[in-house]
Short mmCIF file of C-alpha atoms and ligand atoms in Angstrom, two decimals:
data_model
loop_
_atom_site.label_atom_id
_atom_site.label_comp_id
_atom_site.label_asym_id
_atom_site.label_seq_id
_atom_site.Cartn_x
_atom_site.Cartn_y
_atom_site.Cartn_z
CA MET A 1 -48.00 -145.28 5.43
CA PRO A 2 -47.38 -144.73 1.67
CA SER A 3 -44.45 -147.04 0.70
CA GLN A 4 -41.29 -145.39 -0.84
CA GLU A 5 -42.51 -146.38 -4.34
CA GLU A 6 -45.83 -144.44 -3.84
CA LEU A 7 -43.65 -141.55 -2.45
CA ILE A 8 -41.48 -141.48 -5.62
CA GLU A 9 -44.36 -141.75 -7.58
CA GLU A 10 -46.04 -138.70 -6.05
CA ALA A 11 -42.73 -136.76 -6.41
CA GLU A 12 -42.30 -137.63 -10.31
CA ALA A 13 -45.87 -136.47 -10.62
CA ALA A 14 -45.29 -133.40 -8.83
CA LEU A 15 -42.12 -132.36 -10.92
CA ALA A 16 -43.99 -133.29 -14.35
CA LYS A 17 -46.59 -130.56 -12.93
CA LEU A 18 -44.42 -127.81 -11.94
CA GLY A 19 -42.40 -128.36 -15.20
CA THR A 20 -45.34 -128.10 -17.60
CA PRO A 21 -47.39 -124.93 -18.34
CA PRO A 22 -50.16 -124.16 -16.58
CA MET A 23 -48.48 -123.62 -13.38
CA PRO A 24 -50.86 -124.62 -10.80
CA VAL A 25 -52.31 -122.31 -9.09
CA ASP A 26 -51.19 -123.72 -5.78
CA PRO A 27 -47.85 -125.34 -6.21
CA TYR A 28 -46.77 -125.91 -2.74
CA PRO A 29 -48.07 -129.33 -2.16
CA LEU A 30 -45.93 -130.79 -4.99
CA TYR A 31 -43.01 -129.09 -3.34
CA GLU A 32 -44.08 -131.13 -0.04
CA ALA A 33 -44.35 -134.29 -1.99
CA LEU A 34 -40.89 -134.13 -3.22
CA ARG A 35 -39.48 -133.01 0.11
CA ARG A 36 -41.51 -135.91 1.63
CA VAL A 37 -38.88 -138.28 -0.36
CA ASP A 38 -35.70 -136.05 0.02
CA ARG A 39 -35.08 -132.62 0.60
CA VAL A 40 -32.17 -133.13 -2.10
CA TYR A 41 -34.26 -135.38 -4.36
CA ARG A 42 -32.54 -137.26 -7.30
CA SER A 43 -35.24 -137.75 -10.08
CA PRO A 44 -34.47 -141.09 -11.83
CA VAL A 45 -36.68 -139.75 -14.62
CA LEU A 46 -35.39 -136.25 -15.22
CA GLN A 47 -32.09 -137.22 -14.05
CA ALA A 48 -31.75 -134.09 -12.18
CA TYR A 49 -31.70 -133.04 -8.35
CA ALA A 50 -34.66 -131.24 -7.05
CA VAL A 51 -33.73 -129.52 -4.12
CA THR A 52 -36.55 -128.18 -1.59
CA GLY A 53 -34.99 -128.02 1.80
CA TYR A 54 -34.37 -124.40 3.16
CA GLU A 55 -30.69 -125.20 4.28
CA GLU A 56 -29.47 -127.38 1.31
CA VAL A 57 -30.84 -124.42 -1.35
CA SER A 58 -28.94 -121.49 0.48
CA GLN A 59 -25.80 -123.61 0.80
CA LEU A 60 -26.17 -124.32 -3.02
CA ALA A 61 -26.55 -121.43 -4.20
CA LYS A 62 -23.51 -120.25 -2.42
CA MET A 63 -21.35 -123.04 -3.80
CA PRO A 64 -18.44 -121.33 -6.25
CA ASN A 65 -18.47 -123.51 -9.00
CA MET A 66 -22.15 -123.72 -10.02
CA LYS A 67 -23.01 -122.85 -13.77
CA ASN A 68 -26.24 -121.16 -15.06
CA GLY A 69 -28.83 -123.75 -16.29
CA GLY A 70 -30.64 -121.77 -18.75
CA ARG A 71 -27.05 -120.80 -20.30
CA ALA A 72 -26.63 -124.79 -20.42
CA ALA A 73 -30.14 -125.46 -21.68
CA THR A 74 -30.03 -122.69 -24.70
CA ILE A 75 -26.49 -123.34 -25.83
CA ARG A 76 -27.70 -127.02 -26.69
CA ARG A 77 -29.63 -125.58 -29.67
CA GLU A 78 -26.96 -126.07 -32.47
CA ASP A 79 -27.90 -122.82 -34.34
CA TRP A 80 -28.31 -120.53 -31.27
CA GLU A 81 -25.83 -118.34 -32.38
CA GLU A 82 -27.99 -117.27 -35.58
CA HIS A 83 -30.81 -116.26 -33.36
CA ASP A 84 -30.21 -112.78 -31.85
CA SER A 85 -33.02 -113.22 -29.12
CA LEU A 86 -30.60 -116.29 -27.66
CA ARG A 87 -27.23 -114.59 -28.18
CA LEU A 88 -28.65 -111.30 -26.25
CA PHE A 89 -30.22 -113.50 -23.49
CA LEU A 90 -26.45 -115.10 -23.11
CA ARG A 91 -25.47 -111.55 -22.25
CA ALA A 92 -27.80 -111.27 -19.66
CA LEU A 93 -26.18 -110.84 -15.95
CA VAL A 94 -28.19 -113.94 -14.73
CA THR A 95 -26.90 -116.40 -17.45
CA LEU A 96 -23.21 -115.27 -17.08
CA ASP A 97 -20.74 -117.26 -14.99
CA PRO A 98 -17.66 -116.59 -13.45
CA PRO A 99 -15.36 -114.99 -14.27
CA GLU A 100 -17.38 -112.96 -16.77
CA HIS A 101 -20.23 -112.63 -14.55
CA THR A 102 -17.68 -111.34 -11.59
CA ALA A 103 -16.33 -108.45 -13.32
CA LEU A 104 -19.67 -107.76 -14.93
CA ARG A 105 -21.82 -108.27 -11.47
CA SER A 106 -18.97 -105.95 -10.10
CA LEU A 107 -19.61 -102.77 -12.63
CA ALA A 108 -23.37 -103.10 -12.39
CA SER A 109 -23.18 -102.99 -8.60
CA SER A 110 -21.03 -99.81 -8.69
CA VAL A 111 -24.01 -98.15 -10.66
CA PHE A 112 -26.78 -99.81 -9.04
CA THR A 113 -25.84 -98.47 -5.70
CA PRO A 114 -28.36 -98.49 -2.46
CA SER A 115 -27.99 -94.49 -2.50
CA ALA A 116 -29.04 -94.53 -6.23
CA ILE A 117 -32.31 -96.68 -4.69
CA LYS A 118 -32.50 -94.45 -2.05
CA ARG A 119 -32.84 -91.51 -3.96
CA LEU A 120 -35.54 -92.83 -6.01
CA ARG A 121 -37.75 -92.71 -3.00
CA GLY A 122 -39.82 -89.81 -3.55
CA SER A 123 -39.97 -90.68 -7.33
CA ILE A 124 -41.58 -93.79 -6.58
CA GLU A 125 -44.05 -92.50 -4.24
CA LYS A 126 -45.06 -90.17 -6.82
CA ILE A 127 -45.66 -92.98 -9.37
CA ALA A 128 -47.48 -95.26 -6.81
CA GLU A 129 -49.64 -92.02 -6.22
CA GLN A 130 -50.30 -91.63 -9.86
CA TYR A 131 -51.31 -95.19 -10.63
CA LEU A 132 -53.77 -95.65 -7.58
CA ASP A 133 -55.32 -92.51 -8.83
CA VAL A 134 -56.11 -94.07 -11.80
CA LEU A 135 -57.27 -97.25 -10.39
CA ALA A 136 -59.39 -95.07 -8.04
CA GLU A 137 -60.96 -93.42 -10.55
CA GLN A 138 -61.94 -96.33 -12.95
CA ALA A 139 -63.21 -98.24 -9.90
CA SER A 140 -65.39 -95.29 -8.88
CA GLY A 141 -68.42 -96.59 -10.56
CA GLY A 142 -68.35 -99.85 -8.79
CA ALA A 143 -67.35 -101.85 -11.80
CA PRO A 144 -64.55 -104.39 -11.51
CA VAL A 145 -61.04 -103.09 -12.17
CA ASP A 146 -58.01 -105.06 -13.31
CA LEU A 147 -55.14 -104.77 -10.47
CA VAL A 148 -52.66 -106.18 -12.94
CA LYS A 149 -53.48 -104.02 -15.98
CA LEU A 150 -53.70 -100.76 -13.86
CA VAL A 151 -50.85 -101.30 -11.05
CA ALA A 152 -49.02 -104.31 -11.07
CA SER A 153 -47.73 -104.02 -14.25
CA PRO A 154 -47.37 -100.40 -15.02
CA TYR A 155 -45.93 -99.39 -11.56
CA PRO A 156 -43.09 -101.44 -11.95
CA VAL A 157 -42.44 -100.65 -15.31
CA ALA A 158 -42.86 -96.84 -14.56
CA VAL A 159 -39.91 -97.36 -11.67
CA ILE A 160 -37.39 -99.19 -13.82
CA CYS A 161 -37.93 -96.49 -16.38
CA GLU A 162 -37.12 -94.00 -14.19
CA LEU A 163 -34.07 -95.52 -12.47
CA LEU A 164 -32.56 -96.30 -15.96
CA GLY A 165 -33.73 -93.30 -17.57
CA VAL A 166 -36.21 -94.74 -20.29
CA PRO A 167 -38.57 -92.19 -21.28
CA SER A 168 -42.00 -93.02 -19.43
CA GLU A 169 -43.88 -93.03 -22.97
CA LYS A 170 -41.73 -95.75 -24.08
CA GLY A 171 -41.95 -98.17 -21.21
CA MET A 172 -45.10 -100.01 -22.14
CA LEU A 173 -43.87 -100.58 -25.40
CA PHE A 174 -40.69 -101.73 -24.23
CA TYR A 175 -42.71 -103.70 -21.99
CA GLU A 176 -44.16 -105.68 -24.97
CA LEU A 177 -41.41 -106.30 -26.79
CA ALA A 178 -39.63 -107.85 -23.59
CA ASN A 179 -42.42 -109.81 -23.31
CA ASP A 180 -41.90 -111.25 -26.76
CA TRP A 181 -38.46 -111.91 -26.21
CA THR A 182 -38.71 -113.51 -22.49
CA ARG A 183 -40.55 -116.29 -23.73
CA VAL A 184 -37.33 -118.01 -25.34
CA TRP A 185 -35.48 -117.49 -22.24
CA GLY A 186 -33.95 -120.24 -20.10
CA GLY A 187 -34.14 -122.74 -22.99
CA GLY A 188 -37.44 -124.00 -22.07
CA ALA A 189 -40.30 -125.12 -24.64
CA TYR A 190 -41.17 -122.29 -27.20
CA THR A 191 -42.22 -122.85 -31.01
CA GLU A 192 -40.21 -121.57 -33.89
CA GLU A 193 -42.63 -118.92 -34.60
CA GLU A 194 -42.08 -117.68 -31.08
CA LEU A 195 -38.23 -117.74 -31.75
CA ALA A 196 -38.52 -115.83 -34.99
CA ARG A 197 -40.98 -113.10 -32.97
CA ALA A 198 -38.65 -112.79 -30.09
CA ASP A 199 -35.72 -112.29 -32.90
CA GLU A 200 -37.77 -109.59 -34.33
CA ALA A 201 -38.32 -107.65 -30.68
CA THR A 202 -35.03 -108.16 -29.72
CA LYS A 203 -33.65 -106.18 -32.98
CA GLU A 204 -36.71 -103.30 -32.19
CA LEU A 205 -35.88 -103.24 -28.61
CA ARG A 206 -31.95 -103.18 -29.11
CA GLY A 207 -32.83 -99.83 -31.83
CA HIS A 208 -34.62 -98.32 -28.95
CA PHE A 209 -31.69 -98.70 -26.61
CA GLU A 210 -29.14 -97.77 -29.19
CA GLU A 211 -30.93 -94.15 -29.55
CA LEU A 212 -31.03 -94.04 -25.50
CA PHE A 213 -27.30 -94.57 -25.43
CA ARG A 214 -26.55 -92.22 -28.32
CA ASP A 215 -28.71 -89.61 -26.36
CA ARG A 216 -26.91 -90.30 -23.08
CA ARG A 217 -23.48 -90.18 -24.75
CA ALA A 218 -24.38 -86.74 -25.97
CA GLN A 219 -25.80 -85.61 -22.93
CA PRO A 220 -25.07 -87.49 -20.07
CA ARG A 221 -28.10 -87.03 -17.22
CA GLU A 222 -28.33 -88.54 -13.39
CA ASP A 223 -29.51 -91.89 -14.48
CA LEU A 224 -28.32 -95.49 -14.73
CA ILE A 225 -27.86 -95.51 -18.27
CA SER A 226 -25.65 -92.65 -18.31
CA GLY A 227 -23.72 -94.51 -15.79
CA LEU A 228 -23.43 -97.55 -17.63
CA VAL A 229 -22.45 -95.25 -21.00
CA ALA A 230 -19.64 -93.88 -18.95
CA GLU A 231 -18.02 -97.28 -18.43
CA VAL A 232 -18.16 -97.87 -22.29
CA GLU A 233 -16.17 -94.91 -22.68
CA ALA A 234 -14.01 -95.47 -20.07
CA GLY A 235 -13.22 -98.79 -21.92
CA ARG A 236 -14.39 -100.97 -18.70
CA LEU A 237 -17.38 -102.10 -20.44
CA SER A 238 -17.93 -103.55 -24.40
CA ASP A 239 -20.90 -102.18 -26.03
CA GLU A 240 -22.74 -105.69 -26.26
CA ASP A 241 -22.26 -105.87 -22.37
CA LEU A 242 -23.80 -102.55 -22.26
CA MET A 243 -27.02 -103.74 -24.41
CA GLY A 244 -26.96 -106.95 -22.36
CA LEU A 245 -26.75 -105.51 -19.03
CA SER A 246 -29.62 -102.45 -19.67
CA THR A 247 -31.86 -104.68 -21.72
CA PHE A 248 -31.80 -107.32 -18.70
CA LEU A 249 -31.96 -104.90 -16.01
CA PHE A 250 -34.95 -103.51 -17.66
CA ILE A 251 -36.76 -106.59 -17.63
CA ALA A 252 -35.42 -107.80 -14.09
CA GLY A 253 -36.87 -104.75 -12.85
CA PHE A 254 -40.72 -105.37 -13.82
CA GLU A 255 -41.70 -109.08 -14.42
CA THR A 256 -41.12 -110.44 -11.03
CA THR A 257 -42.44 -106.98 -9.01
CA THR A 258 -45.79 -107.50 -11.24
CA ASN A 259 -46.12 -110.82 -9.68
CA LEU A 260 -45.48 -109.90 -6.38
CA ILE A 261 -47.83 -107.17 -5.95
CA SER A 262 -51.13 -109.32 -7.27
CA THR A 263 -50.08 -112.36 -5.36
CA SER A 264 -49.82 -109.85 -2.45
CA VAL A 265 -52.99 -108.37 -2.94
CA TRP A 266 -54.86 -112.01 -3.25
CA THR A 267 -52.68 -113.24 -0.06
CA LEU A 268 -54.28 -110.75 2.04
CA LEU A 269 -57.68 -111.05 1.02
CA GLU A 270 -57.55 -114.71 1.70
CA ASN A 271 -55.87 -113.71 5.11
CA ARG A 272 -58.39 -111.00 6.29
CA ASP A 273 -57.22 -110.96 9.55
CA GLU A 274 -53.45 -110.01 8.52
CA LEU A 275 -54.78 -107.51 6.26
CA LYS A 276 -56.48 -105.77 9.37
CA ARG A 277 -53.47 -106.38 11.31
CA TRP A 278 -51.33 -104.39 8.64
CA ARG A 279 -54.00 -101.80 8.17
CA GLU A 280 -54.07 -100.97 12.06
CA ASN A 281 -50.01 -101.23 12.31
CA PRO A 282 -48.25 -99.66 9.77
CA ASP A 283 -44.99 -100.18 11.55
CA ILE A 284 -44.93 -103.76 10.08
CA THR A 285 -44.56 -102.98 6.65
CA ALA A 286 -40.82 -104.24 6.25
CA SER A 287 -41.58 -107.04 7.81
CA ALA A 288 -45.17 -107.78 6.05
CA VAL A 289 -43.24 -107.55 2.63
CA GLU A 290 -40.53 -110.18 3.58
CA GLU A 291 -43.26 -112.57 4.82
CA LEU A 292 -45.26 -111.78 1.37
CA ILE A 293 -42.18 -112.58 -0.61
CA ARG A 294 -41.66 -115.83 1.54
CA HIS A 295 -45.27 -117.02 1.38
CA GLY A 296 -45.86 -116.18 -2.32
CA THR A 297 -42.44 -116.44 -3.83
CA PRO A 298 -42.55 -114.87 -7.39
CA ILE A 299 -39.74 -116.55 -9.12
CA SER A 300 -40.22 -120.58 -8.20
CA GLY A 301 -36.71 -121.35 -8.84
CA THR A 302 -33.79 -121.29 -10.74
CA VAL A 303 -31.64 -124.07 -12.55
CA ARG A 304 -27.96 -124.79 -12.09
CA LEU A 305 -25.59 -126.99 -13.37
CA ALA A 306 -22.72 -128.60 -10.91
CA GLY A 307 -19.49 -127.10 -12.04
CA GLU A 308 -17.54 -129.73 -9.95
CA PRO A 309 -18.67 -132.76 -7.78
CA LEU A 310 -20.66 -131.51 -4.97
CA HIS A 311 -21.54 -133.20 -1.60
CA ILE A 312 -24.86 -132.28 -0.41
CA GLY A 313 -27.72 -133.29 2.11
CA GLY A 314 -25.94 -137.12 2.03
CA HIS A 315 -25.66 -136.87 -1.42
CA ASP A 316 -22.66 -136.93 -3.83
CA ILE A 317 -23.68 -135.10 -7.00
CA PRO A 318 -21.38 -135.82 -10.09
CA GLU A 319 -20.03 -132.89 -11.74
CA ASN A 320 -22.53 -131.28 -14.95
CA SER A 321 -25.45 -132.80 -12.90
CA LEU A 322 -28.62 -130.47 -13.53
CA ILE A 323 -29.86 -129.13 -10.16
CA PHE A 324 -33.36 -127.58 -9.66
CA LEU A 325 -33.10 -124.99 -6.50
CA MET A 326 -36.51 -124.56 -5.61
CA THR A 327 -36.50 -121.57 -3.75
CA ALA A 328 -40.25 -121.58 -3.31
CA GLY A 329 -40.53 -124.60 -1.91
CA ALA A 330 -37.85 -123.70 0.22
CA ASN A 331 -39.57 -120.78 1.75
CA ARG A 332 -42.18 -123.29 2.86
CA ASP A 333 -39.89 -125.79 4.54
CA PRO A 334 -41.07 -126.47 7.87
CA ALA A 335 -37.67 -127.12 8.96
CA GLN A 336 -37.10 -123.43 8.96
CA PHE A 337 -40.18 -121.74 8.88
CA PRO A 338 -42.45 -123.38 11.69
CA ASP A 339 -46.41 -123.54 10.27
CA PRO A 340 -44.79 -122.80 6.85
CA ASP A 341 -48.52 -122.00 5.09
CA ARG A 342 -49.36 -119.71 7.35
CA LEU A 343 -48.88 -115.99 6.54
CA ASP A 344 -47.74 -114.07 9.68
CA LEU A 345 -46.63 -110.37 8.70
CA THR A 346 -44.32 -110.12 11.45
CA ARG A 347 -42.84 -113.68 11.23
CA ASN A 348 -39.23 -113.55 12.44
CA ASP A 349 -37.84 -116.82 11.21
CA GLY A 350 -35.02 -115.94 9.34
CA ALA A 351 -34.02 -115.03 5.96
CA HIS A 352 -36.01 -116.31 2.88
CA VAL A 353 -34.42 -116.96 -0.47
CA GLY A 354 -37.06 -115.58 -2.44
CA PHE A 355 -34.09 -113.44 -3.83
CA GLY A 356 -32.18 -116.17 -4.67
CA GLY A 357 -28.57 -116.26 -2.75
CA GLY A 358 -24.88 -116.13 -3.59
CA ALA A 359 -23.22 -114.43 -6.50
CA HIS A 360 -26.49 -113.98 -8.23
CA TYR A 361 -28.36 -112.80 -5.43
CA CYS A 362 -30.50 -110.62 -6.68
CA LEU A 363 -29.39 -106.86 -7.42
CA GLY A 364 -32.56 -105.17 -7.14
CA ALA A 365 -33.86 -106.79 -3.92
CA ASN A 366 -33.73 -103.37 -2.22
CA LEU A 367 -35.43 -101.78 -5.40
CA ALA A 368 -38.46 -104.61 -5.23
CA ARG A 369 -38.88 -104.09 -1.50
CA MET A 370 -39.18 -100.43 -1.71
CA GLU A 371 -41.46 -100.77 -4.25
CA ALA A 372 -43.57 -102.99 -2.55
CA GLN A 373 -43.18 -101.14 0.57
CA VAL A 374 -44.63 -98.07 -0.83
CA ILE A 375 -47.66 -99.76 -3.05
CA LEU A 376 -49.00 -102.26 -0.94
CA PRO A 377 -49.85 -99.87 2.21
CA ALA A 378 -50.93 -97.31 0.15
CA LEU A 379 -53.23 -99.42 -1.83
CA ILE A 380 -54.73 -101.21 1.58
CA ASN A 381 -55.44 -98.07 3.32
CA ARG A 382 -56.75 -96.04 -0.08
CA PHE A 383 -59.90 -98.30 -0.14
CA SER A 384 -61.97 -98.95 2.61
CA THR A 385 -62.91 -102.40 1.10
CA ILE A 386 -61.08 -104.62 -1.42
CA GLU A 387 -62.98 -107.66 -2.74
CA ILE A 388 -62.38 -110.26 -6.03
CA GLU A 389 -65.14 -110.12 -8.26
CA GLY A 390 -65.08 -112.60 -11.17
CA THR A 391 -62.01 -115.23 -11.82
CA PRO A 392 -58.58 -114.24 -11.16
CA GLN A 393 -56.44 -115.44 -14.25
CA TRP A 394 -53.03 -116.94 -12.54
CA ARG A 395 -50.07 -116.91 -14.86
CA THR A 396 -49.27 -120.12 -16.70
CA ALA A 397 -45.92 -119.47 -17.32
CA THR A 398 -43.84 -122.31 -15.33
CA GLY A 399 -41.10 -120.53 -13.14
CA LEU A 400 -43.40 -117.27 -12.38
CA HIS A 401 -46.10 -117.20 -9.63
CA GLY A 402 -48.48 -114.21 -9.95
CA PHE A 403 -51.50 -113.02 -12.00
CA ASP A 404 -52.29 -112.35 -15.80
CA HIS A 405 -55.46 -110.46 -14.26
CA LEU A 406 -57.25 -109.82 -10.62
CA PRO A 407 -60.28 -108.18 -10.90
CA LEU A 408 -61.41 -106.05 -7.73
CA VAL A 409 -64.21 -104.16 -6.90
CA LEU A 410 -62.76 -101.32 -4.38
CA GLY A 411 -64.65 -99.23 -2.00
CA LYS A 412 -63.92 -95.65 -1.61
C1 HEM B 501 -39.96 -109.01 -5.90
C2 HEM B 501 -39.16 -108.86 -6.84
C3 HEM B 501 -37.90 -109.50 -7.30
C4 HEM B 501 -37.81 -111.05 -7.28
C5 HEM B 501 -38.33 -111.89 -6.21
C6 HEM B 501 -36.49 -111.09 -7.82
C7 HEM B 501 -35.99 -112.46 -7.60
C8 HEM B 501 -34.62 -112.87 -8.01
C9 HEM B 501 -34.05 -114.12 -8.36
C10 HEM B 501 -34.66 -115.12 -7.50
C11 HEM B 501 -32.65 -113.84 -8.60
C12 HEM B 501 -31.58 -114.58 -8.79
C13 HEM B 501 -31.95 -115.73 -10.25
C14 HEM B 501 -30.80 -116.91 -10.41
O1 HEM B 501 -30.10 -117.04 -8.96
O2 HEM B 501 -30.83 -117.62 -11.27
C15 HEM B 501 -32.53 -112.30 -9.36
C16 HEM B 501 -31.43 -112.05 -9.66
C17 HEM B 501 -31.50 -110.61 -10.22
N1 HEM B 501 -32.35 -109.79 -10.29
FE1 HEM B 501 -34.26 -109.78 -8.96
N2 HEM B 501 -36.04 -110.07 -8.13
C18 HEM B 501 -37.15 -109.15 -8.38
C19 HEM B 501 -37.03 -107.91 -8.45
C20 HEM B 501 -35.80 -107.09 -9.10
C21 HEM B 501 -35.84 -105.97 -9.59
C22 HEM B 501 -36.64 -104.76 -9.27
C23 HEM B 501 -34.41 -105.60 -10.43
C24 HEM B 501 -34.13 -104.51 -10.84
C25 HEM B 501 -33.51 -104.35 -11.86
C26 HEM B 501 -33.80 -107.17 -10.07
C27 HEM B 501 -32.62 -107.56 -10.95
C28 HEM B 501 -32.21 -108.62 -10.87
C29 HEM B 501 -30.68 -108.73 -11.40
C30 HEM B 501 -29.97 -107.81 -12.17
C31 HEM B 501 -30.54 -110.28 -11.28
C32 HEM B 501 -29.13 -110.95 -11.69
C33 HEM B 501 -28.18 -110.61 -10.71
C34 HEM B 501 -27.01 -111.87 -11.34
O3 HEM B 501 -26.79 -112.53 -11.90
O4 HEM B 501 -25.65 -111.28 -10.79
N3 HEM B 501 -34.51 -107.84 -9.49
N4 HEM B 501 -33.69 -111.65 -8.73
#
């Protein structure tokens, strides 16, 4: 039986690994190491709280006076206002605190409606078909094909372009610019060179979006950008918030879904019985996707700053404390999900926290669900065999769980 000191040592080592790239392939034992000490663990080294208990994460996410940790970390840099990449990041919906967040979220929800998402279903099916055709064609000679490059990346980009009204031929260019920009998000470690590149990318991205806004102002269409431009015309949205919201929606629309698709395929290949079960029972699709989000949580967590003193899990947390809400860890909490490491596509233990919770609950959750519910069954049923060939490459960025490359050999 390890002593309390040994357990704390393991917990600190786990925190260090989770916070330093490369992100481990299997981070789940690290969350367990933290939970073994406390579901709300106060790190003496980081002077912060790491929360891995499902109930505690759910409650904290819903507490009203919690501020965004990425915002707090970004404005700690004295010259942040001189960098457009940081200024525009701080206009992203997810980084705003109330009351600004409340007003903008309500406006975003008024254009990002369930019916707007439902209307997309036909287009999403067509886009999925298109990317699976390319995958099948490239795989037909028997050579390995990269699932990330051919499907998991471009498919969500194409879907978010369709929803927003970004011309499809510009999707992958915006994607590259967005990748340069997001390197400086969240106040994590980045070099001055990366910051300069992020500023350049932000400038270029702004230019493209400004052109789009001009187009839609002149000729509105049935897309989300037209809806947001109309809000500016009506005086309910500022030009800078239009830019912050549109660019963030674009990025939020692909980054995570890409990870969900690649991790899900890999997880299914590691759990062949469940793969077979899904192929034989197409009606389990909705619960299968929920379970894959729980099991492979694409965003590992989020950081908050306590806006007031809090009491949770037997702890008094002082105002201004940094709190890591480790949603990936909470999604494997055995107190909520019995035998949590087991993939069970029809599991019904309750809602996962993969989309966060409370005021910042993922605005695109239903879109992400629909994208996965369309592409995953289409993919597993299209190919008679799916095998990994070569070495899959995990993403190294901390906080994200997915692949950079997933080479597959596919049977007709
Ligand atoms: C599997 C895919 C996805 C996952 C796992 C995911 C996860 C999350 C999480 C955990 C948050 C909360 C972040 C926080 O509290 O700090 C969030 C927020 C958000 N997500 Fe997603 N997301 C996904 C897909 C999408 C898509 C497709 C969109 C579409 C544009 C989207 C739009 C947003 C927006 C706008 C927010 C900010 C909401 C706010 O701050 O009020 N997400 N997402």
